[in-house]
Structures are given as C-alpha cells and as structure tokens.
mmCIF file of C-alpha atoms in Angstrom:
data_model
loop_
_atom_site.group_PDB
_atom_site.id
_atom_site.type_symbol
_atom_site.label_atom_id
_atom_site.label_comp_id
_atom_site.label_asym_id
_atom_site.label_seq_id
_atom_site.Cartn_x
_atom_site.Cartn_y
_atom_site.Cartn_z
ATOM 1 C CA MET A 15 -17.798 -13.455 155.058
ATOM 2 C CA GLY A 16 -15.558 -15.133 152.632
ATOM 3 C CA THR A 17 -13.854 -18.479 154.064
ATOM 4 C CA LYS A 18 -10.300 -19.341 153.079
ATOM 5 C CA ASN A 19 -9.204 -22.024 151.365
ATOM 6 C CA LYS A 20 -8.022 -25.067 153.400
ATOM 7 C CA ALA A 21 -5.066 -26.778 152.466
ATOM 8 C CA PRO A 22 -5.050 -30.823 151.739
ATOM 9 C CA ILE A 23 -4.535 -32.935 155.099
ATOM 10 C CA ARG A 24 -1.515 -33.986 155.419
ATOM 11 C CA TRP A 25 -0.592 -37.314 157.397
ATOM 12 C CA GLY A 26 2.867 -37.705 156.682
ATOM 13 C CA PHE A 27 5.214 -37.388 159.865
ATOM 14 C CA CYS A 28 7.587 -35.594 157.217
ATOM 15 C CA TYR A 29 5.489 -32.537 157.051
ATOM 16 C CA THR A 30 5.556 -32.139 160.760
ATOM 17 C CA TYR A 31 9.037 -33.551 161.186
ATOM 18 C CA PRO A 32 11.699 -32.190 158.268
ATOM 19 C CA TYR A 33 14.211 -34.485 158.630
ATOM 20 C CA MET A 34 12.343 -37.785 158.879
ATOM 21 C CA HIS A 35 13.631 -38.449 155.353
ATOM 22 C CA TYR A 36 17.191 -39.447 157.170
ATOM 23 C CA LEU A 37 14.977 -42.428 158.385
ATOM 24 C CA VAL A 38 14.182 -43.688 154.983
ATOM 25 C CA ILE A 39 18.086 -43.333 153.943
ATOM 26 C CA LEU A 40 18.550 -45.209 157.770
ATOM 27 C CA GLY A 41 15.853 -47.941 156.055
ATOM 28 C CA ALA A 42 17.481 -48.132 152.975
ATOM 29 C CA ALA A 43 20.731 -48.868 154.671
ATOM 30 C CA ALA A 44 19.411 -51.414 156.665
ATOM 31 C CA ASN A 45 17.935 -53.095 153.488
ATOM 32 C CA ILE A 46 21.653 -53.331 152.138
ATOM 33 C CA VAL A 47 22.733 -54.579 155.166
ATOM 34 C CA GLY A 48 20.191 -57.519 155.526
ATOM 35 C CA THR A 49 20.856 -58.182 151.451
ATOM 36 C CA SER A 50 24.698 -58.501 152.417
ATOM 37 C CA PHE A 51 24.032 -61.543 154.681
ATOM 38 C CA TYR A 52 22.068 -62.956 151.890
ATOM 39 C CA ILE A 53 24.829 -62.447 149.400
ATOM 40 C CA ARG A 54 27.261 -63.798 152.011
ATOM 41 C CA ASP A 55 25.253 -66.878 152.280
ATOM 42 C CA THR A 56 25.277 -67.034 148.450
ATOM 43 C CA PHE A 57 28.544 -67.151 148.059
ATOM 44 C CA ARG A 58 28.914 -69.809 150.404
ATOM 45 C CA GLY A 59 25.743 -72.067 148.810
ATOM 46 C CA THR A 60 23.930 -72.102 151.683
ATOM 47 C CA THR A 61 21.546 -69.904 149.962
ATOM 48 C CA LYS A 62 19.741 -70.679 146.673
ATOM 49 C CA PRO A 63 17.863 -67.652 144.991
ATOM 50 C CA ASN A 64 15.964 -68.579 141.896
ATOM 51 C CA ARG A 65 16.835 -66.157 139.326
ATOM 52 C CA VAL A 66 13.670 -65.431 137.761
ATOM 53 C CA THR A 67 12.486 -63.914 140.953
ATOM 54 C CA TRP A 68 15.828 -62.030 141.589
ATOM 55 C CA LEU A 69 16.235 -60.984 138.093
ATOM 56 C CA LEU A 70 12.557 -59.198 138.301
ATOM 57 C CA TRP A 71 13.016 -58.137 141.500
ATOM 58 C CA SER A 72 15.604 -56.314 140.199
ATOM 59 C CA VAL A 73 13.795 -54.151 137.211
ATOM 60 C CA ILE A 74 10.572 -54.108 138.709
ATOM 61 C CA PRO A 75 11.085 -51.905 141.366
ATOM 62 C CA PHE A 76 13.186 -49.895 139.489
ATOM 63 C CA ILE A 77 10.176 -48.933 136.942
ATOM 64 C CA ALA A 78 8.121 -48.917 140.138
ATOM 65 C CA PHE A 79 10.781 -46.060 141.399
ATOM 66 C CA ALA A 80 10.435 -44.309 137.906
ATOM 67 C CA ALA A 81 6.461 -44.602 137.736
ATOM 68 C CA GLU A 82 6.644 -42.863 141.673
ATOM 69 C CA LEU A 83 8.675 -39.983 140.625
ATOM 70 C CA ALA A 84 6.226 -39.340 137.903
ATOM 71 C CA ALA A 85 3.544 -39.471 140.151
ATOM 72 C CA GLY A 86 5.653 -36.884 142.683
ATOM 73 C CA VAL A 87 6.694 -38.895 145.372
ATOM 74 C CA ARG A 88 10.254 -38.088 146.309
ATOM 75 C CA TRP A 89 11.939 -39.104 149.439
ATOM 76 C CA ALA A 90 9.705 -41.973 150.202
ATOM 77 C CA THR A 91 10.804 -43.937 146.739
ATOM 78 C CA LEU A 92 14.290 -44.268 148.125
ATOM 79 C CA PRO A 93 13.392 -47.656 149.903
ATOM 80 C CA VAL A 94 11.357 -48.882 145.945
ATOM 81 C CA PHE A 95 14.824 -48.175 144.655
ATOM 82 C CA ALA A 96 16.642 -49.950 147.315
ATOM 83 C CA ALA A 97 14.181 -53.105 146.663
ATOM 84 C CA GLY A 98 15.626 -53.011 143.092
ATOM 85 C CA PHE A 99 19.358 -52.463 143.898
ATOM 86 C CA THR A 100 19.692 -54.994 146.427
ATOM 87 C CA PRO A 101 18.209 -58.152 144.241
ATOM 88 C CA PHE A 102 20.758 -57.419 141.160
ATOM 89 C CA MET A 103 23.487 -57.633 143.475
ATOM 90 C CA VAL A 104 21.989 -60.827 144.840
ATOM 91 C CA LEU A 105 21.299 -62.071 141.095
ATOM 92 C CA CYS A 106 25.162 -61.001 140.223
ATOM 93 C CA ALA A 107 26.261 -63.458 143.331
ATOM 94 C CA SER A 108 24.131 -66.365 142.006
ATOM 95 C CA PHE A 109 26.505 -66.712 139.184
ATOM 96 C CA PHE A 110 29.620 -66.902 141.721
ATOM 97 C CA ASN A 111 29.231 -70.409 143.280
ATOM 98 C CA ARG A 112 27.654 -73.065 140.917
ATOM 99 C CA ASN A 113 26.499 -74.659 144.256
ATOM 100 C CA SER A 114 24.051 -71.480 145.030
ATOM 101 C CA TYR A 115 22.194 -72.112 141.992
ATOM 102 C CA TRP A 116 18.699 -73.131 142.101
ATOM 103 C CA LYS A 117 17.426 -75.153 139.040
ATOM 104 C CA LEU A 118 14.552 -73.892 137.343
ATOM 105 C CA GLY A 119 11.794 -75.492 136.064
ATOM 106 C CA THR A 120 8.477 -74.794 133.903
ATOM 107 C CA LEU A 121 6.791 -72.743 136.779
ATOM 108 C CA ASP A 122 9.695 -70.255 136.970
ATOM 109 C CA TYR A 123 9.459 -69.592 133.255
ATOM 110 C CA LEU A 124 5.832 -68.928 132.895
ATOM 111 C CA CYS A 125 6.058 -67.366 136.045
ATOM 112 C CA GLY A 126 8.929 -65.055 134.692
ATOM 113 C CA LEU A 127 6.766 -64.831 130.800
ATOM 114 C CA LEU A 128 3.845 -63.787 132.736
ATOM 115 C CA SER A 129 5.427 -60.884 134.626
ATOM 116 C CA ILE A 130 7.443 -59.755 131.518
ATOM 117 C CA ILE A 131 3.876 -59.715 129.870
ATOM 118 C CA ALA A 132 2.466 -57.475 132.693
ATOM 119 C CA ILE A 133 5.882 -55.120 132.785
ATOM 120 C CA VAL A 134 5.109 -54.437 129.375
ATOM 121 C CA LEU A 135 1.044 -54.065 130.119
ATOM 122 C CA TRP A 136 2.662 -51.803 132.637
ATOM 123 C CA GLN A 137 4.828 -49.459 130.387
ATOM 124 C CA LEU A 138 1.643 -48.906 127.999
ATOM 125 C CA THR A 139 -0.323 -47.321 130.498
ATOM 126 C CA GLY A 140 0.588 -43.489 131.133
ATOM 127 C CA GLU A 141 -1.422 -43.244 134.079
ATOM 128 C CA PRO A 142 0.795 -43.734 137.171
ATOM 129 C CA SER A 143 -1.685 -45.654 139.535
ATOM 130 C CA VAL A 144 -2.678 -48.414 137.000
ATOM 131 C CA ALA A 145 1.399 -48.327 135.998
ATOM 132 C CA ILE A 146 2.094 -49.093 139.853
ATOM 133 C CA GLY A 147 -0.938 -51.784 139.760
ATOM 134 C CA PHE A 148 0.673 -53.666 137.217
ATOM 135 C CA ALA A 149 3.813 -53.258 138.589
ATOM 136 C CA ILE A 150 2.655 -55.313 141.731
ATOM 137 C CA LEU A 151 1.283 -57.779 139.379
ATOM 138 C CA ALA A 152 4.585 -58.303 137.976
ATOM 139 C CA ASP A 153 5.855 -58.461 140.997
ATOM 140 C CA THR A 154 3.338 -60.858 142.772
ATOM 141 C CA LEU A 155 4.126 -63.535 139.426
ATOM 142 C CA ALA A 156 7.912 -63.177 139.769
ATOM 143 C CA THR A 157 8.319 -64.038 143.453
ATOM 144 C CA VAL A 158 5.616 -66.948 142.765
ATOM 145 C CA PRO A 159 8.733 -69.371 142.188
ATOM 146 C CA THR A 160 10.137 -68.326 145.515
ATOM 147 C CA TYR A 161 6.769 -68.754 147.089
ATOM 148 C CA VAL A 162 7.256 -72.565 145.915
ATOM 149 C CA LYS A 163 10.697 -73.231 146.516
ATOM 150 C CA THR A 164 10.746 -71.262 150.007
ATOM 151 C CA TRP A 165 7.606 -73.404 151.317
ATOM 152 C CA SER A 166 9.412 -76.582 150.261
ATOM 153 C CA TYR A 167 12.911 -76.091 150.880
ATOM 154 C CA PRO A 168 13.280 -73.231 153.748
ATOM 155 C CA GLU A 169 16.457 -73.862 154.200
ATOM 156 C CA THR A 170 17.425 -72.281 150.518
ATOM 157 C CA GLU A 171 16.702 -69.082 151.860
ATOM 158 C CA SER A 172 17.823 -66.517 154.139
ATOM 159 C CA SER A 173 15.584 -64.058 156.072
ATOM 160 C CA ALA A 174 17.849 -60.952 156.769
ATOM 161 C CA THR A 175 17.325 -59.524 153.648
ATOM 162 C CA TYR A 176 13.442 -59.639 154.170
ATOM 163 C CA PHE A 177 13.581 -58.262 157.561
ATOM 164 C CA GLY A 178 15.919 -55.448 156.108
ATOM 165 C CA GLY A 179 12.944 -55.170 153.377
ATOM 166 C CA VAL A 180 10.500 -54.690 156.194
ATOM 167 C CA PHE A 181 12.245 -51.782 157.879
ATOM 168 C CA SER A 182 12.349 -50.253 154.813
ATOM 169 C CA ALA A 183 9.455 -50.459 153.568
ATOM 170 C CA ALA A 184 7.663 -48.702 156.718
ATOM 171 C CA THR A 185 10.055 -45.988 156.950
ATOM 172 C CA GLY A 186 9.107 -45.511 153.018
ATOM 173 C CA MET A 187 5.541 -45.372 154.993
ATOM 174 C CA ILE A 188 6.166 -43.053 157.918
ATOM 175 C CA VAL A 189 7.933 -39.989 155.560
ATOM 176 C CA LEU A 190 4.995 -39.878 152.908
ATOM 177 C CA PRO A 191 3.705 -36.537 153.071
ATOM 178 C CA SER A 192 -0.009 -37.964 152.417
ATOM 179 C CA PHE A 193 -1.503 -41.231 152.130
ATOM 180 C CA THR A 194 -1.851 -41.810 148.371
ATOM 181 C CA PHE A 195 -2.214 -45.041 146.398
ATOM 182 C CA ASN A 196 0.392 -43.914 144.143
ATOM 183 C CA GLY A 197 2.340 -43.538 147.334
ATOM 184 C CA LEU A 198 1.759 -46.228 149.797
ATOM 185 C CA ALA A 199 0.917 -48.946 147.252
ATOM 186 C CA PHE A 200 4.221 -50.857 146.171
ATOM 187 C CA LEU A 201 5.483 -49.891 149.868
ATOM 188 C CA VAL A 202 2.571 -51.839 151.667
ATOM 189 C CA TYR A 203 2.975 -54.734 148.746
ATOM 190 C CA ALA A 204 6.792 -54.988 149.486
ATOM 191 C CA ALA A 205 6.210 -55.177 153.237
ATOM 192 C CA SER A 206 3.856 -58.090 152.818
ATOM 193 C CA THR A 207 5.864 -60.019 150.481
ATOM 194 C CA CYS A 208 8.537 -59.866 152.926
ATOM 195 C CA LEU A 209 6.365 -60.877 155.934
ATOM 196 C CA ILE A 210 5.569 -63.997 153.863
ATOM 197 C CA LEU A 211 8.958 -64.935 153.061
ATOM 198 C CA ILE A 212 9.836 -64.700 156.569
ATOM 199 C CA PHE A 213 6.885 -66.639 157.526
ATOM 200 C CA LEU A 214 8.066 -69.195 154.924
ATOM 201 C CA ILE A 215 11.488 -69.612 156.122
ATOM 202 C CA TYR A 216 10.222 -69.749 159.432
ATOM 203 C CA ARG A 217 7.262 -72.017 159.589
ATOM 204 C CA LYS A 218 8.986 -75.371 159.871
ATOM 205 C CA ARG A 219 10.176 -74.011 163.383
ATOM 206 C CA ILE A 220 7.010 -72.245 164.027
ATOM 207 C CA ALA A 221 5.289 -75.356 163.822
ATOM 208 C CA SER A 222 7.582 -77.512 165.495
ATOM 209 C CA SER A 223 7.635 -75.672 168.680
ATOM 210 C CA PHE A 224 3.813 -75.889 168.745
ATOM 211 C CA GLY A 225 4.274 -79.670 168.872
ATOM 212 C CA ALA A 226 2.909 -79.727 165.045
#
C-alpha cells in the first residue's frame, strides 16, 4: 500500500490566513510613523543621530532585503526594506540642523570600517544563509557607536522609531510561511536591537523609579 508524499509543515499565519500580508504593510507603516517622530526631533536638534550608524543602517537592510528575496522570502521582507528606508531618511535629516550632528570619534570610524569589511565579505559569499549572517555582523558593528552614545547620553535618542521597528519586525515574523533561518534571522536581530536601544534610552528612568 503506497504512501502519499507529505507537504512540508508551514507554521506562518499567512499560510492559513492569506490576507495576513496586510499586517506587514501595517508594520512597515508603523516603522515609518515612528521614524517621522525621530526625524522631527532631529530637525529640532533634540535628537542627535550617529551618522556612521544611520548610514550603515540604511545600506545593510537593503542588501539583506535582496538576499532574502534571493532566498525565496516574499512579504516578510517588507519590514527589512522599511528598516533600510527609514534610516536613510534620518541620515538626510541630520544634515539640515547643525545641532543634530553627533561628533564622530575613533570608535565610530573603527566600527564603521569593520562593518564595511563585513559587508564586503557578505557580498563575496553566494550562500544566502551566510550572507544574512554577515549582514547581521555588519549591522551589529554599525550599531555599537549608537549603543555607546545612548548608554552615556540617552537624551540624544528618541524611542518612537525603535518601538516602530519592533512592531514592524514582529509583523514580518508572523507572516512567514515557515520558520527558517533565512526568513527569521534578520527580523529577530532587528527586533532585539530595537529593544536594547529602548532599554538604553529609558534605563536611567527605570533605575530612578526603583530608587537606584
């Protein structure tokens, strides 16, 4: 008695609910709205983005977006695209107000250089999984200067864009047709990065509320 070939298991909600991709559009919109508040604060000079971080944040997700498309990921890549488009807008905004410019130091340039090296290695590999791994490494190195800045000067950051980033990444995870490294890796990383930055922005207020 023959056996039928079983279809691969699909865990994503969009496999059951075909209109769930609209949730991804909502997530990307939330990211853009959150970033609009960051841009507003940048114009005012109250938020001071680190240009090394935001430049590389605009480049890296675009490359990850292309790598995920090559790996067969579709609607779930929209948050990754938004993660590149919104930093580009912030980078442009930082040139309109001299008071919004964060002075760069040795650490910023070093992390930027190492991030660029990781990007080059990323492009030299033809394996999507390895490419996404290098993308995460490059993005981590690009984020270090902003981690350091936010730890010491949390008032120079605005949390709205990071809350939008968490929501956007979460919607991307929800609509994945199956949970694979290629589909999940950058989304999980992006959400984790935003959560860390949110904590760094509010850590002094959290500590003071507990009497620390």
